[in-house]
Coordinates of C-alpha atoms in Angstrom, one line a residue:
Chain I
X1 CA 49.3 253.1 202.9
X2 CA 46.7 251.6 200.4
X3 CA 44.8 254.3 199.1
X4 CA 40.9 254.0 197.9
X5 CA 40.6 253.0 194.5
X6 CA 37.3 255.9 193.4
X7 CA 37.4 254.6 190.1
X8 CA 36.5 250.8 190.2
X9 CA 34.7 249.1 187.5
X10 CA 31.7 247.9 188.5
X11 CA 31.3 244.2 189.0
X12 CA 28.1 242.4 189.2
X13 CA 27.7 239.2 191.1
X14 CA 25.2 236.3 190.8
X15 CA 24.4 233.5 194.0
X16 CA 22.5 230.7 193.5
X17 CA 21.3 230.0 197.1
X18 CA 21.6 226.0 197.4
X19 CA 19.7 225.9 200.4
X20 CA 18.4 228.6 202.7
X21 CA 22.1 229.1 204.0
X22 CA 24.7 228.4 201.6
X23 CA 25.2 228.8 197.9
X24 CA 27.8 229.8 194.9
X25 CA 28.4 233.1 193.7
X26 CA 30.1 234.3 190.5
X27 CA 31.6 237.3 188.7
X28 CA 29.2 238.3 186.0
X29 CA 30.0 240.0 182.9
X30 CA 26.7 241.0 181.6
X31 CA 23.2 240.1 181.1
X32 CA 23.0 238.4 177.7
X33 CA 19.2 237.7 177.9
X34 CA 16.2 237.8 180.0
X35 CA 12.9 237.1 179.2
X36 CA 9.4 235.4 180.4
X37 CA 8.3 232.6 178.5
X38 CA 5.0 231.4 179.0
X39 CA 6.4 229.0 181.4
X40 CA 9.3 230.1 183.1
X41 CA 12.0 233.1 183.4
X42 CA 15.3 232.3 181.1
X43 CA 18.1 234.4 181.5
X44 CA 21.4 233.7 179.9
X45 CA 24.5 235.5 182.0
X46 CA 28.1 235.8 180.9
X47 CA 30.1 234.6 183.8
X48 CA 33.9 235.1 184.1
X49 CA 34.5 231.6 185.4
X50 CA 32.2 229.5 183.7
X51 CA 31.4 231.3 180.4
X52 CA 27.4 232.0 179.1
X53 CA 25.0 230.4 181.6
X54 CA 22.1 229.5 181.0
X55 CA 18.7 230.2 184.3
X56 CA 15.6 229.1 184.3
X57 CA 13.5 230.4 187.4
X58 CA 16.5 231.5 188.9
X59 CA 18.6 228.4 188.9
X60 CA 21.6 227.5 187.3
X61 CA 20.8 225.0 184.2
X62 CA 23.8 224.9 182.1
X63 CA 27.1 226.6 181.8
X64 CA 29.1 226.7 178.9
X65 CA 32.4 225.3 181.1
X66 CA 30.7 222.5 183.0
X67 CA 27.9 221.3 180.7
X68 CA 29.8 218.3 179.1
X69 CA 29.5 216.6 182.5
X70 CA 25.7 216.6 182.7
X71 CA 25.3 216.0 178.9
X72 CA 27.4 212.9 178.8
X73 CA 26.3 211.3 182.3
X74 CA 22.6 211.4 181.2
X75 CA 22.9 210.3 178.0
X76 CA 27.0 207.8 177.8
X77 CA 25.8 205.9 181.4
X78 CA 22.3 204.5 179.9
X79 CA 23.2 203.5 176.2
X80 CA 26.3 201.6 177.1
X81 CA 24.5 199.7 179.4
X82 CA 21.8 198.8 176.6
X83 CA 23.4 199.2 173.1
X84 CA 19.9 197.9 171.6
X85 CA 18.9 201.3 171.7
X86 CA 16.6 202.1 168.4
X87 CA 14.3 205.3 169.2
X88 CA 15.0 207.6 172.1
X89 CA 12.7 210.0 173.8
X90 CA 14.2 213.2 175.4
X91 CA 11.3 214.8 177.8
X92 CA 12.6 218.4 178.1
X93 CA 15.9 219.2 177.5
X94 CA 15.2 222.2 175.5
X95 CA 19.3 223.6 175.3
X96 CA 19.7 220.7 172.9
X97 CA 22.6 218.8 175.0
X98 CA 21.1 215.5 175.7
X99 CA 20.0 215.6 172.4
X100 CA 23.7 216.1 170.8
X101 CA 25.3 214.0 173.1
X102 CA 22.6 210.9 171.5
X103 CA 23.5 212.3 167.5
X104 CA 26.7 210.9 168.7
X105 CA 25.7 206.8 167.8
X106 CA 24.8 206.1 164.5
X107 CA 22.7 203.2 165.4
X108 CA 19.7 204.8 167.5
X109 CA 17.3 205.1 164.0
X110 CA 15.1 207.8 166.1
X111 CA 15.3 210.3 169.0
X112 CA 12.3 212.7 169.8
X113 CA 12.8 215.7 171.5
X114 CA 9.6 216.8 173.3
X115 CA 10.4 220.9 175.2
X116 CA 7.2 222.6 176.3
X117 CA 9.2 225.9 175.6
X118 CA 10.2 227.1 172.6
X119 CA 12.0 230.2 174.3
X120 CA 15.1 227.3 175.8
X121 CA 15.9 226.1 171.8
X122 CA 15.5 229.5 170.3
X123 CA 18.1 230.7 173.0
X124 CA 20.3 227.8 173.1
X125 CA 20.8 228.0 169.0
X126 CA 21.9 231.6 169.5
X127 CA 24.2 231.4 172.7
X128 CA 25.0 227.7 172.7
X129 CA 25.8 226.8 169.3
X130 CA 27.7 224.0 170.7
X131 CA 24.6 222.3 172.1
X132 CA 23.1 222.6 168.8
X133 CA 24.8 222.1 166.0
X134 CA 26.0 218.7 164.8
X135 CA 22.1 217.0 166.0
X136 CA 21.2 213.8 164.0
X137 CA 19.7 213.5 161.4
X138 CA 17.4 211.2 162.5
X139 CA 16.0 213.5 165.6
X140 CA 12.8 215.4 165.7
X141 CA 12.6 218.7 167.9
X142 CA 8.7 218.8 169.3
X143 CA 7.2 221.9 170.8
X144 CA 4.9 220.6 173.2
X145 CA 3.8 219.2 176.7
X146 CA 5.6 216.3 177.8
X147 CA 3.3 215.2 179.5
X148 CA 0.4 215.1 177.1
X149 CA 2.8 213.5 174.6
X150 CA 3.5 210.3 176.9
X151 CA 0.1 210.2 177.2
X152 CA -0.8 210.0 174.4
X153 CA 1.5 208.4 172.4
X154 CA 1.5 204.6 171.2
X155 CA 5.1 204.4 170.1
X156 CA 7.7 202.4 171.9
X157 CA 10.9 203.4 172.9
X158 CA 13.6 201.6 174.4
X159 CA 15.7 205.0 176.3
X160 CA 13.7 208.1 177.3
X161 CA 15.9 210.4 178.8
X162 CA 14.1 213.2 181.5
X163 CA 15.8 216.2 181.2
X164 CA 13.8 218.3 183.0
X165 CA 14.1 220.9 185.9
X166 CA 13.1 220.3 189.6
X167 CA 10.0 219.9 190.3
X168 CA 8.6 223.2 190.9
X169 CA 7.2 225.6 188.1
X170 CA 6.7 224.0 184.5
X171 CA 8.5 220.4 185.3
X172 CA 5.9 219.9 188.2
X173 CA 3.9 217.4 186.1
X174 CA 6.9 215.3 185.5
X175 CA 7.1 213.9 188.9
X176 CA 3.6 212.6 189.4
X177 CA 2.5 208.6 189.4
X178 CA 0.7 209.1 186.2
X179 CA 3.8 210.8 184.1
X180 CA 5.7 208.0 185.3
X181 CA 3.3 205.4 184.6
X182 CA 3.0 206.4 181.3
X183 CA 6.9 206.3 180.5
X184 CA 6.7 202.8 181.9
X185 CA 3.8 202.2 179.4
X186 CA 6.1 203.1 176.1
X187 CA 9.0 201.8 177.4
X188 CA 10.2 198.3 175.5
X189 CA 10.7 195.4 177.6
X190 CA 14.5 196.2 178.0
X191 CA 14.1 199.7 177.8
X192 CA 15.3 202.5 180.1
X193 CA 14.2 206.2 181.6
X194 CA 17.1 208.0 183.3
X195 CA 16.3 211.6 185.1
X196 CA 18.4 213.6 186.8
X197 CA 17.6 213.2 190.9
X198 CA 19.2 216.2 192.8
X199 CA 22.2 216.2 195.2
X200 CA 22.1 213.1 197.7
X201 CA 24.3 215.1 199.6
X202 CA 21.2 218.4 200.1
X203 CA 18.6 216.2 199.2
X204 CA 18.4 213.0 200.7
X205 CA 15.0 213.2 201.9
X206 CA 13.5 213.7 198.9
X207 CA 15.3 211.7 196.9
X208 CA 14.2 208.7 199.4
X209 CA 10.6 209.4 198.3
X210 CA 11.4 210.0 195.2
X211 CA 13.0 206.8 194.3
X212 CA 10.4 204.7 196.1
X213 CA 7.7 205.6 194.0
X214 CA 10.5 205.1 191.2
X215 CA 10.7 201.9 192.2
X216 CA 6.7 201.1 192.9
X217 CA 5.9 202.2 189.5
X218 CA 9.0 200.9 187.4
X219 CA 10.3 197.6 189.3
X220 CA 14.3 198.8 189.4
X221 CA 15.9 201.5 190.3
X222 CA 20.0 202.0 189.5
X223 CA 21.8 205.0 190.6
X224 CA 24.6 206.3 189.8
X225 CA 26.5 209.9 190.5
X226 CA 28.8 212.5 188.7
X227 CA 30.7 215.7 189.8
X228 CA 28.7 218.9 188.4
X229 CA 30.7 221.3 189.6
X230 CA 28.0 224.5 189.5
X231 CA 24.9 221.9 191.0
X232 CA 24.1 222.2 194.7
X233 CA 27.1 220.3 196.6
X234 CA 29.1 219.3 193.0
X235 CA 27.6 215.8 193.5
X236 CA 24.7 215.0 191.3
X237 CA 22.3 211.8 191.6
X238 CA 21.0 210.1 188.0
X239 CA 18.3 207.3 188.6
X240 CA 17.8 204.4 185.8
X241 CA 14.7 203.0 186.2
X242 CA 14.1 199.2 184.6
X243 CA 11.2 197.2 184.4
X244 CA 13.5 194.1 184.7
X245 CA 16.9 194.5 186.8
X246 CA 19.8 195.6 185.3
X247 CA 23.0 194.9 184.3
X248 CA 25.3 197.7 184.8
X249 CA 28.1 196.3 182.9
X250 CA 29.6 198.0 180.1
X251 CA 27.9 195.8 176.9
X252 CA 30.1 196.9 173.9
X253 CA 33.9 198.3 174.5
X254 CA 33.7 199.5 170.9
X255 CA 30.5 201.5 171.3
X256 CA 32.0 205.0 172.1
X257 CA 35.2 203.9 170.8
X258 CA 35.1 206.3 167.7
X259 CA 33.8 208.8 169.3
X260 CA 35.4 208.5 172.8
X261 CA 38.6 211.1 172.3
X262 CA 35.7 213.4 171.6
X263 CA 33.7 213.4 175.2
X264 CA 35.6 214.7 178.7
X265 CA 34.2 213.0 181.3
X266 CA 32.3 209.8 180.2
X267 CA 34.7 206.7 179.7
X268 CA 35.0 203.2 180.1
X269 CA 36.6 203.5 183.7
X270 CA 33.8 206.3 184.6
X271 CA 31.1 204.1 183.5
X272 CA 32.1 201.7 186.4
X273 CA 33.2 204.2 188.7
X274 CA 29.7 206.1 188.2
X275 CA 27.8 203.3 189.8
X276 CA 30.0 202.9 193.1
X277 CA 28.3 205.2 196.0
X278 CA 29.8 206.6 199.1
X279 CA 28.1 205.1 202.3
X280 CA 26.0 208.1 202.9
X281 CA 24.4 207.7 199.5
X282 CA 24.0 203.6 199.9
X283 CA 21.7 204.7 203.0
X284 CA 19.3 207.0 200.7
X285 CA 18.4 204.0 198.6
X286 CA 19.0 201.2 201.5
X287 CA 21.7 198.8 199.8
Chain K
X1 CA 1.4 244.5 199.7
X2 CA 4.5 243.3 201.2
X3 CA 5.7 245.4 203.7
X4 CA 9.2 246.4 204.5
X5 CA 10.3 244.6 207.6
X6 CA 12.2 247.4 209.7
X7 CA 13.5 245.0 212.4
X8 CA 14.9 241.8 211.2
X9 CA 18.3 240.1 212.5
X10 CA 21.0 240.6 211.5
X11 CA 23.0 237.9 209.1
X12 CA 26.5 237.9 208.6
X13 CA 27.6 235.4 205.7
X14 CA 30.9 233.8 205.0
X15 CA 32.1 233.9 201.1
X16 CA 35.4 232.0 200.4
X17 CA 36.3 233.1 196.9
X18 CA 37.7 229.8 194.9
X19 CA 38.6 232.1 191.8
X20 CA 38.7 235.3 191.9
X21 CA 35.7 235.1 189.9
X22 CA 33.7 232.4 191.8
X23 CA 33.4 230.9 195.5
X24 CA 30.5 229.5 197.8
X25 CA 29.0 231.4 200.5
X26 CA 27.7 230.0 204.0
X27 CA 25.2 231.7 206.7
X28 CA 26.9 232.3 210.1
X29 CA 25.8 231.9 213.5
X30 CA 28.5 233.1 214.9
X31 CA 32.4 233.3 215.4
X32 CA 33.3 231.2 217.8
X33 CA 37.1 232.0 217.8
X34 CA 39.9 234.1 215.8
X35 CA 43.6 233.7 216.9
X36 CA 46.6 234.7 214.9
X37 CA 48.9 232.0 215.8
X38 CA 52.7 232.2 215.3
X39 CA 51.9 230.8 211.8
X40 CA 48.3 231.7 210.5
X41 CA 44.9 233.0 211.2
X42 CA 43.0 230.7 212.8
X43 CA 39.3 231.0 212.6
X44 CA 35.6 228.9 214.3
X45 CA 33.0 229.7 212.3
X46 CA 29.7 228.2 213.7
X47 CA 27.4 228.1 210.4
X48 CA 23.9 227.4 209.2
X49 CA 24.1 224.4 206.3
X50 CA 27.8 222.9 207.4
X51 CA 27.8 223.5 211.3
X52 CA 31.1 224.3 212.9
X53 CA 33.4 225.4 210.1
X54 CA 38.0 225.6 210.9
X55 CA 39.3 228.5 208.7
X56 CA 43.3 228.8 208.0
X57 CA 44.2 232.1 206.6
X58 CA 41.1 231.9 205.3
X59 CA 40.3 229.0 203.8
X60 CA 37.7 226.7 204.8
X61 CA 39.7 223.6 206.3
X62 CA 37.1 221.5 207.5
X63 CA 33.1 221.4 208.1
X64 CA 31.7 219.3 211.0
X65 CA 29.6 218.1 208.1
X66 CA 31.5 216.5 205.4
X67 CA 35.3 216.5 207.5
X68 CA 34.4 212.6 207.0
X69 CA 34.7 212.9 203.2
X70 CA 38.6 213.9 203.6
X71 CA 39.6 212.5 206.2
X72 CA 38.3 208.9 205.3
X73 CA 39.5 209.1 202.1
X74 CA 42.8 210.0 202.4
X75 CA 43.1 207.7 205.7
X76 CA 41.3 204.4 203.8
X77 CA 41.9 204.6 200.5
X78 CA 46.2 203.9 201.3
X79 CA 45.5 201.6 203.7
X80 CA 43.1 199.4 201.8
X81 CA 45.9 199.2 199.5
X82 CA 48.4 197.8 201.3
X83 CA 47.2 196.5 204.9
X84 CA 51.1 195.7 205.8
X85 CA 51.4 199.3 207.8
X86 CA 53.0 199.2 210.6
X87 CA 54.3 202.9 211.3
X88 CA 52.8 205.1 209.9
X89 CA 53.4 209.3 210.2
X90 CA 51.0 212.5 209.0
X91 CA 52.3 215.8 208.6
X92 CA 50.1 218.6 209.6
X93 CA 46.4 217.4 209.8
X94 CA 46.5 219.4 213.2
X95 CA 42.8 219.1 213.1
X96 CA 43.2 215.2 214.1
X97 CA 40.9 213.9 211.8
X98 CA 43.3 211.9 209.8
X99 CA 44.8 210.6 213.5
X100 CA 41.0 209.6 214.4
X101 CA 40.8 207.5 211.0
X102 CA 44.0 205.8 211.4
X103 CA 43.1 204.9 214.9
X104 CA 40.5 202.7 213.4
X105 CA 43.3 200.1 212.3
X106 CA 44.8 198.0 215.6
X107 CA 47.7 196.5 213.6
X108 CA 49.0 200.1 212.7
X109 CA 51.8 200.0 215.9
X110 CA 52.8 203.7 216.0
X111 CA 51.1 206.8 214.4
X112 CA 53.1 209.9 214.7
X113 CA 51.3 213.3 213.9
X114 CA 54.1 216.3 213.1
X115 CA 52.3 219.5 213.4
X116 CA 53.6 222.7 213.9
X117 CA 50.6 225.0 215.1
X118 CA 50.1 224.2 218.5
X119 CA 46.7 226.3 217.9
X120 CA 45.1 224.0 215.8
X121 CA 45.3 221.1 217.7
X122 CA 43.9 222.8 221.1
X123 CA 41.4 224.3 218.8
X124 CA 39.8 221.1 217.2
X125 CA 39.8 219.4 221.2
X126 CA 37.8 222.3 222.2
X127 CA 35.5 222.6 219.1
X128 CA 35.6 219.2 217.3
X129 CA 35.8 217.1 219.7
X130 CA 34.4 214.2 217.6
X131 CA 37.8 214.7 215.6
X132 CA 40.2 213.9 218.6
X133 CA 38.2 211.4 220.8
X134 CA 39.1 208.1 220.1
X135 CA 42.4 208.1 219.0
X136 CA 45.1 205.3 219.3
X137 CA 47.2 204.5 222.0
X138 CA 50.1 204.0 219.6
X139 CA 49.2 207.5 218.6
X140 CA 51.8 210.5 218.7
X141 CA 51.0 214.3 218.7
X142 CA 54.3 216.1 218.5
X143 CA 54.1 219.8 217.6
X144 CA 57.3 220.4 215.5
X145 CA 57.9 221.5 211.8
X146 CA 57.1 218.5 209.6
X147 CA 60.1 219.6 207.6
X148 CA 62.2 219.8 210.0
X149 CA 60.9 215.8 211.1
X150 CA 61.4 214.4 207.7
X151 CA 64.6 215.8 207.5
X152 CA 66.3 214.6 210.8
X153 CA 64.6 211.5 211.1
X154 CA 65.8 207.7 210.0
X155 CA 63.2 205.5 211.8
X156 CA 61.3 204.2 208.4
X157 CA 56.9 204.7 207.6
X158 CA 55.0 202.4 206.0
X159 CA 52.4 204.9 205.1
X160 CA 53.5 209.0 205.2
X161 CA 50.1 211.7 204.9
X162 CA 50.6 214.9 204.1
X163 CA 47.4 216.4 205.0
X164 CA 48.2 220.0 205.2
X165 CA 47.1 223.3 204.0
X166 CA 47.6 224.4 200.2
X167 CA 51.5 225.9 199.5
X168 CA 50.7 229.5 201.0
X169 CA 51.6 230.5 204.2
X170 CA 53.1 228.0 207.0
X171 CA 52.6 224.8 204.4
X172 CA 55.4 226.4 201.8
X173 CA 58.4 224.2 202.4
X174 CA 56.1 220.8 202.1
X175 CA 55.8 221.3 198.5
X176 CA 59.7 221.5 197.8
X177 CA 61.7 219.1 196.3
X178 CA 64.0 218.9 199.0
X179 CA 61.2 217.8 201.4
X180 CA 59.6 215.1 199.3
X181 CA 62.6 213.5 198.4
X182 CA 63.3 212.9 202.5
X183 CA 59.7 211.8 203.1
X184 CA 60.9 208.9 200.1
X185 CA 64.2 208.3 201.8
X186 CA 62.1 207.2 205.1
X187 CA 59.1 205.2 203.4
X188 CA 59.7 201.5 203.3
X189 CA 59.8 199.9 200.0
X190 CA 56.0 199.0 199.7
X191 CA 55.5 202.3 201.5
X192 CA 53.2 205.1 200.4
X193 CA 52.8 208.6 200.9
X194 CA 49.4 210.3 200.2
X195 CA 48.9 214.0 199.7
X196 CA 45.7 216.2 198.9
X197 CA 46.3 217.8 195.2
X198 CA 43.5 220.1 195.0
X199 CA 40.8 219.9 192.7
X200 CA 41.2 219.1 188.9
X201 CA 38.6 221.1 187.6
X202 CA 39.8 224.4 189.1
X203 CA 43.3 223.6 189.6
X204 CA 44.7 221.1 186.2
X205 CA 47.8 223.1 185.5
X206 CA 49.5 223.4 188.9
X207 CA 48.1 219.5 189.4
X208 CA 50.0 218.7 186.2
X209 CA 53.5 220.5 187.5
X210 CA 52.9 219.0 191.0
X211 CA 52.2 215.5 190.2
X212 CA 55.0 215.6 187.2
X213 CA 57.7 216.4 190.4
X214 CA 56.5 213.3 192.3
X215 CA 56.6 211.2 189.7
X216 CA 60.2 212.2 189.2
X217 CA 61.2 212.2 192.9
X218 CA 58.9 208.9 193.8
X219 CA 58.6 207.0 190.7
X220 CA 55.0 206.2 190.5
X221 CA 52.0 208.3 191.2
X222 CA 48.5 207.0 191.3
X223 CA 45.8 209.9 191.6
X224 CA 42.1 209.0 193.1
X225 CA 39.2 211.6 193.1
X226 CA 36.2 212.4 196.3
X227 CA 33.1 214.4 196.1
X228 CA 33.6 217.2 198.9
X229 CA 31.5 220.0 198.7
X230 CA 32.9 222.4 200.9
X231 CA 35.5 222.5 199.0
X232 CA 36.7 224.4 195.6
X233 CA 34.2 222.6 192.6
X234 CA 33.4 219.8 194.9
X235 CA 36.0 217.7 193.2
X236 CA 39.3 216.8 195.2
X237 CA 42.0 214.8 194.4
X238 CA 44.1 212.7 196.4
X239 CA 47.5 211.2 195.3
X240 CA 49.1 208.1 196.5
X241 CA 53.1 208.5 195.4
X242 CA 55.1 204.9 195.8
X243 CA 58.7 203.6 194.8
X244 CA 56.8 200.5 192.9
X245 CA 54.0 200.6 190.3
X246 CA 51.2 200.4 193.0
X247 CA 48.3 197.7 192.8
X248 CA 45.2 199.4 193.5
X249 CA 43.1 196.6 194.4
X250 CA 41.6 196.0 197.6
X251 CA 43.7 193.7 199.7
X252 CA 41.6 192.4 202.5
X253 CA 38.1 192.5 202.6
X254 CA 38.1 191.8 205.9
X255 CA 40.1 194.9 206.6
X256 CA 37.4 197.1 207.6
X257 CA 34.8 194.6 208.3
X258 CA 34.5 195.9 211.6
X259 CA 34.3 199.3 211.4
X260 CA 32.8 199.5 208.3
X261 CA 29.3 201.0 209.4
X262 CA 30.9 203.4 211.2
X263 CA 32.2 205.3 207.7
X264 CA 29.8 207.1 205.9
X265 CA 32.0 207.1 202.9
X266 CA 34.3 205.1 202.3
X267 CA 33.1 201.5 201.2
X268 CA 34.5 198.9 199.3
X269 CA 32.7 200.0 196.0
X270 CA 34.0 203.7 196.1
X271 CA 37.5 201.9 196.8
X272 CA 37.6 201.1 193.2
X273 CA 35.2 203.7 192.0
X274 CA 37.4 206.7 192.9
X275 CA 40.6 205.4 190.9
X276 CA 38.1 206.0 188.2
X277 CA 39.2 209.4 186.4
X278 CA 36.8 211.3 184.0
X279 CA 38.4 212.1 180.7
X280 CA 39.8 215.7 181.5
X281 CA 41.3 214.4 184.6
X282 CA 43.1 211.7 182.8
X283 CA 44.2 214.2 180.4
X284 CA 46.1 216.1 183.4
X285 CA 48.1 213.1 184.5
X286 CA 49.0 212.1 180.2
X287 CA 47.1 208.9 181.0

C-alpha cells in the first residue's frame, strides 16, 4: 500500500486566470522579485517549465522559454514587409526584447525606446540579460510617458512598434483615439505601427472594436497571428496599421538572411504563414 | 471592509497537468459521466469557458468549443491535397468528429471508422451530438481493434487517419512499427495517412523519434501545425506520411466551395499557412 509521504517539499504554484473560468498554472521555484513601481506591480518568478518570468499586475509578460516568439513576431513581421525602415519608435516595451530583436538590422539609423517605468529595464538587465545585452548602438532608452512623447514629438518615424500591456492600469492611455492619432501624425507616408491585439480566440469582441477604430483612425489594418504558448489560448493577434494598404509580401529575401540561423520562430515561410487566418478569425475583422 | 463571505458555492476545477510542472485548469459545472470502460476511464466534464469537455484516462480529448480546430484540420488539410479519395478509413476518433468532417466530401464512397471502445462512441451520441449527426451514408462504425483491422485487411485506402489517443493506455500498439508498416501496405500509391504528433513546443524529442520511424517505414513525411488551445501549449502538429514526395498545394478550389462557410477553420489561406513551420519546429524535422 502507498504510504503518505510526511516529508514533501513544498511546491508553490502560480495560475494566471485567462478568463473567469480557465487559466495556466505552473510549478514555481521562488520568488525572484516583487516590487511596486509607481505604475504597476512587477514580480519576476522562477518557473520550472518556463524559466524566470517576468508579471506585471498579475499577468504573465515574458518568460525566459517562450519570449523569442513574441519578440520576433512584433518586430521580423513589420520590417520585412517595409525594409525602408530608418528610425523606429518602441512605445513600452520596457524588458528590452523588441528593442533587441530591431539591434538585429544594421540599416534602421535610429530606434527610440520610450518605457514609463524604469523598474521593467532595471529588472530586465538583471534577470534577462538576454533581452538586453547586444542593443544597437544606434538606440536610445527614454524614461517617460508614451503618451506625452507622441504628443509632443515632431520627428517622423517610418515603424513604431506598441509594446505595451492590455489596456488596464498604466497602458490605459495607449488605446485612446488621440494616442492613436498621434502615431498616425509621426508616422512617414509608408510607415507602420504594429501592437499586440489579444487572443482572437478569448477576445473577439474586443478586438472587433478595437480594430475598427484601428482602421477609422489609420486607413488599413493587416493582421496577422503567432503561437505564444503562455498567452491566453496560445494564439496571439498582431495588428499593422497603414495609412496606405499594404503589401504583405516579403520585400528583400536577403534581409534576415545573416542573421536568420540566429532567430527560432520568424522565417521566410512564417512570414507568409503569419498572415493566413483560420475562419473564425477572418469573421473578427470581416474578410 | 470586505467581508468574508460564509456561504458561497461551491467550485470544483479541472487541472490537466501538461508537464509535471505546468497544465491549464478549467471551472466545472458538473460531471456529467465517469465509466471505466474495458479500455480506459472515460469522463463528461460539463465546464465553464469550453462547455462539454471528453476526458480519456485523463486527458482532455475534445471541448465542444474548439473540437472544430482538430477535427477540420486533420480531416481537410489530406483531403485538399489530393481530392482523388475514394475509401478512406480512421482508426479510433471514437468521438466521430473526424467521421462528421469527412462526411462533408460526396465523392469519398466508403468511410470506415475502427474503434475499439464501444463507450466512446455511445458517449459522444448522447453528449455531442453535433459530432455524430450528419454523417455519410457511405459511412462505417465498426468497433474492433484498429490493429487488429490493419493487419487482416487487403481492401486498399486512399486516405488512412489515425486520430487516436497519445501511446498510453489502449492506443500502445498504434505507434509500433509493425502497425504502421500494414496501414502502408493498404494505402494506395497516392494514398496518405495522417496522424496527430503532439505539440512541438512541449513534445520535440519524442516528435523527432516518431516522425524519424515514419519516414523510414513511409518514405516521406510532411508535418503541418494548428492553434488549439485546449490542448498542451496550444500548438499541435499533424503529420501527413505518403509513399511519394507529397505536393502540398491545393488541388481544387472548388473542393470545398460548398461547404466552406460551414468551417470555422479551415480555409484556403490556412491550407498553405499551416505547412509553414517556425524555426524550432523545422529544426525537429532537420529541415
Amino acid at each position: 500500500m502507498e504510504q503518505f509521504n510526511k516529508s514533501q517539499e513544498t511546491h508553490l504554484w502560480y495560475t494566471e486566470y485567462h478568463t473567469p473560468n480557465s487559466g495556466i498554472t505552473l510549478k514555481v521555484k521562488e520568488t525572484l522579485l516583487r516590487v511596486k513601481s509607481p505604475y504597476q506591480e512587477l514580480v519576476i518568478l522562477d518557473t520550472y517549465e518556463y524559466g524566470k518570468m517576468m508579471l506585471l499586475d498579475g499577468l504573465v509578460m515574458l518568460t525566459e522559454r517562450d519570449e523569442f516568439i513574441y519578440h520576433e513576431m512584433i518586430t521580423h513581421m513589420p520590417v520585412n514587409v517595409n525594409p525602408n525602415i530608418k528610425k523606429a519608435l518602441i512605445i513600452g516595451g520596457g524588458d528590452c526584447g523588441t528593442l533587441r530583436e530591431l539591434s538585429k538590422y544594421p540599416f534602421i539609423e535610429n530606434i527610440k525606446m520610450v518605457e514609463i517605468d524604469e523598474e521593467v529595464v532595471k529588472a530586465s538587465k538583471k534577470y534577462f540579460p538576454q533581452l538586453t545585452s547586444g542593443l544597437s548602438k544606434n538606440s536610445e532608452i527614454i524614461i517617460g510617458d508614451g503618451i506625452d512623447f507622441v504628443e509632443k514629438t515632431n520627428e517622423i518615424f517610418d515603424l513604431i512598434i506598441i509594446d505595451s500591456t492590455d489596456p488596464i492600469g498604466p497602458a490605459e492611455g495607449l488605446f485612446t483615439d488621440a494616442f492613436y492619432s498621434n502615431c498616425r501624425r509621426i508616422l512617414s507616408e509608408n510607415g507602420m505601427m504594429v501592437l499586440q491585439a489579444e487572443s482572437p480566440y478569448f477576445h473577439a469582441d474586443s478586438i472587433k472594436i478595437f480594430s475598427d477604430r484601428l482602421k477609422r483612425i489609420f486607413g488599413f489594418i493587416t493582421p496577422y497571428i503567432a503561437f505564444i504558448p503562455t498567452y491566453p489560448s496560445g494564439m496571439w493577434e498582431f495588428i499593422i496599421c497603414t495609412k496606405k494598404e499594404l503589401d504583405t509580401s516579403l520585400k528583400s529575401k536577403s534581409l534576415i538572411g545573416d542573421f536568420e540561423q540566429m532567430l527560432k520562430y520568424y522565417n521566410h515561410d512564417v512570414h507568409s504563414g503569419a498572415f493566413k487566418l483560420p475562419t473564425f478569425v477572418k469573421k473578427i475583422y470581416g474578410i
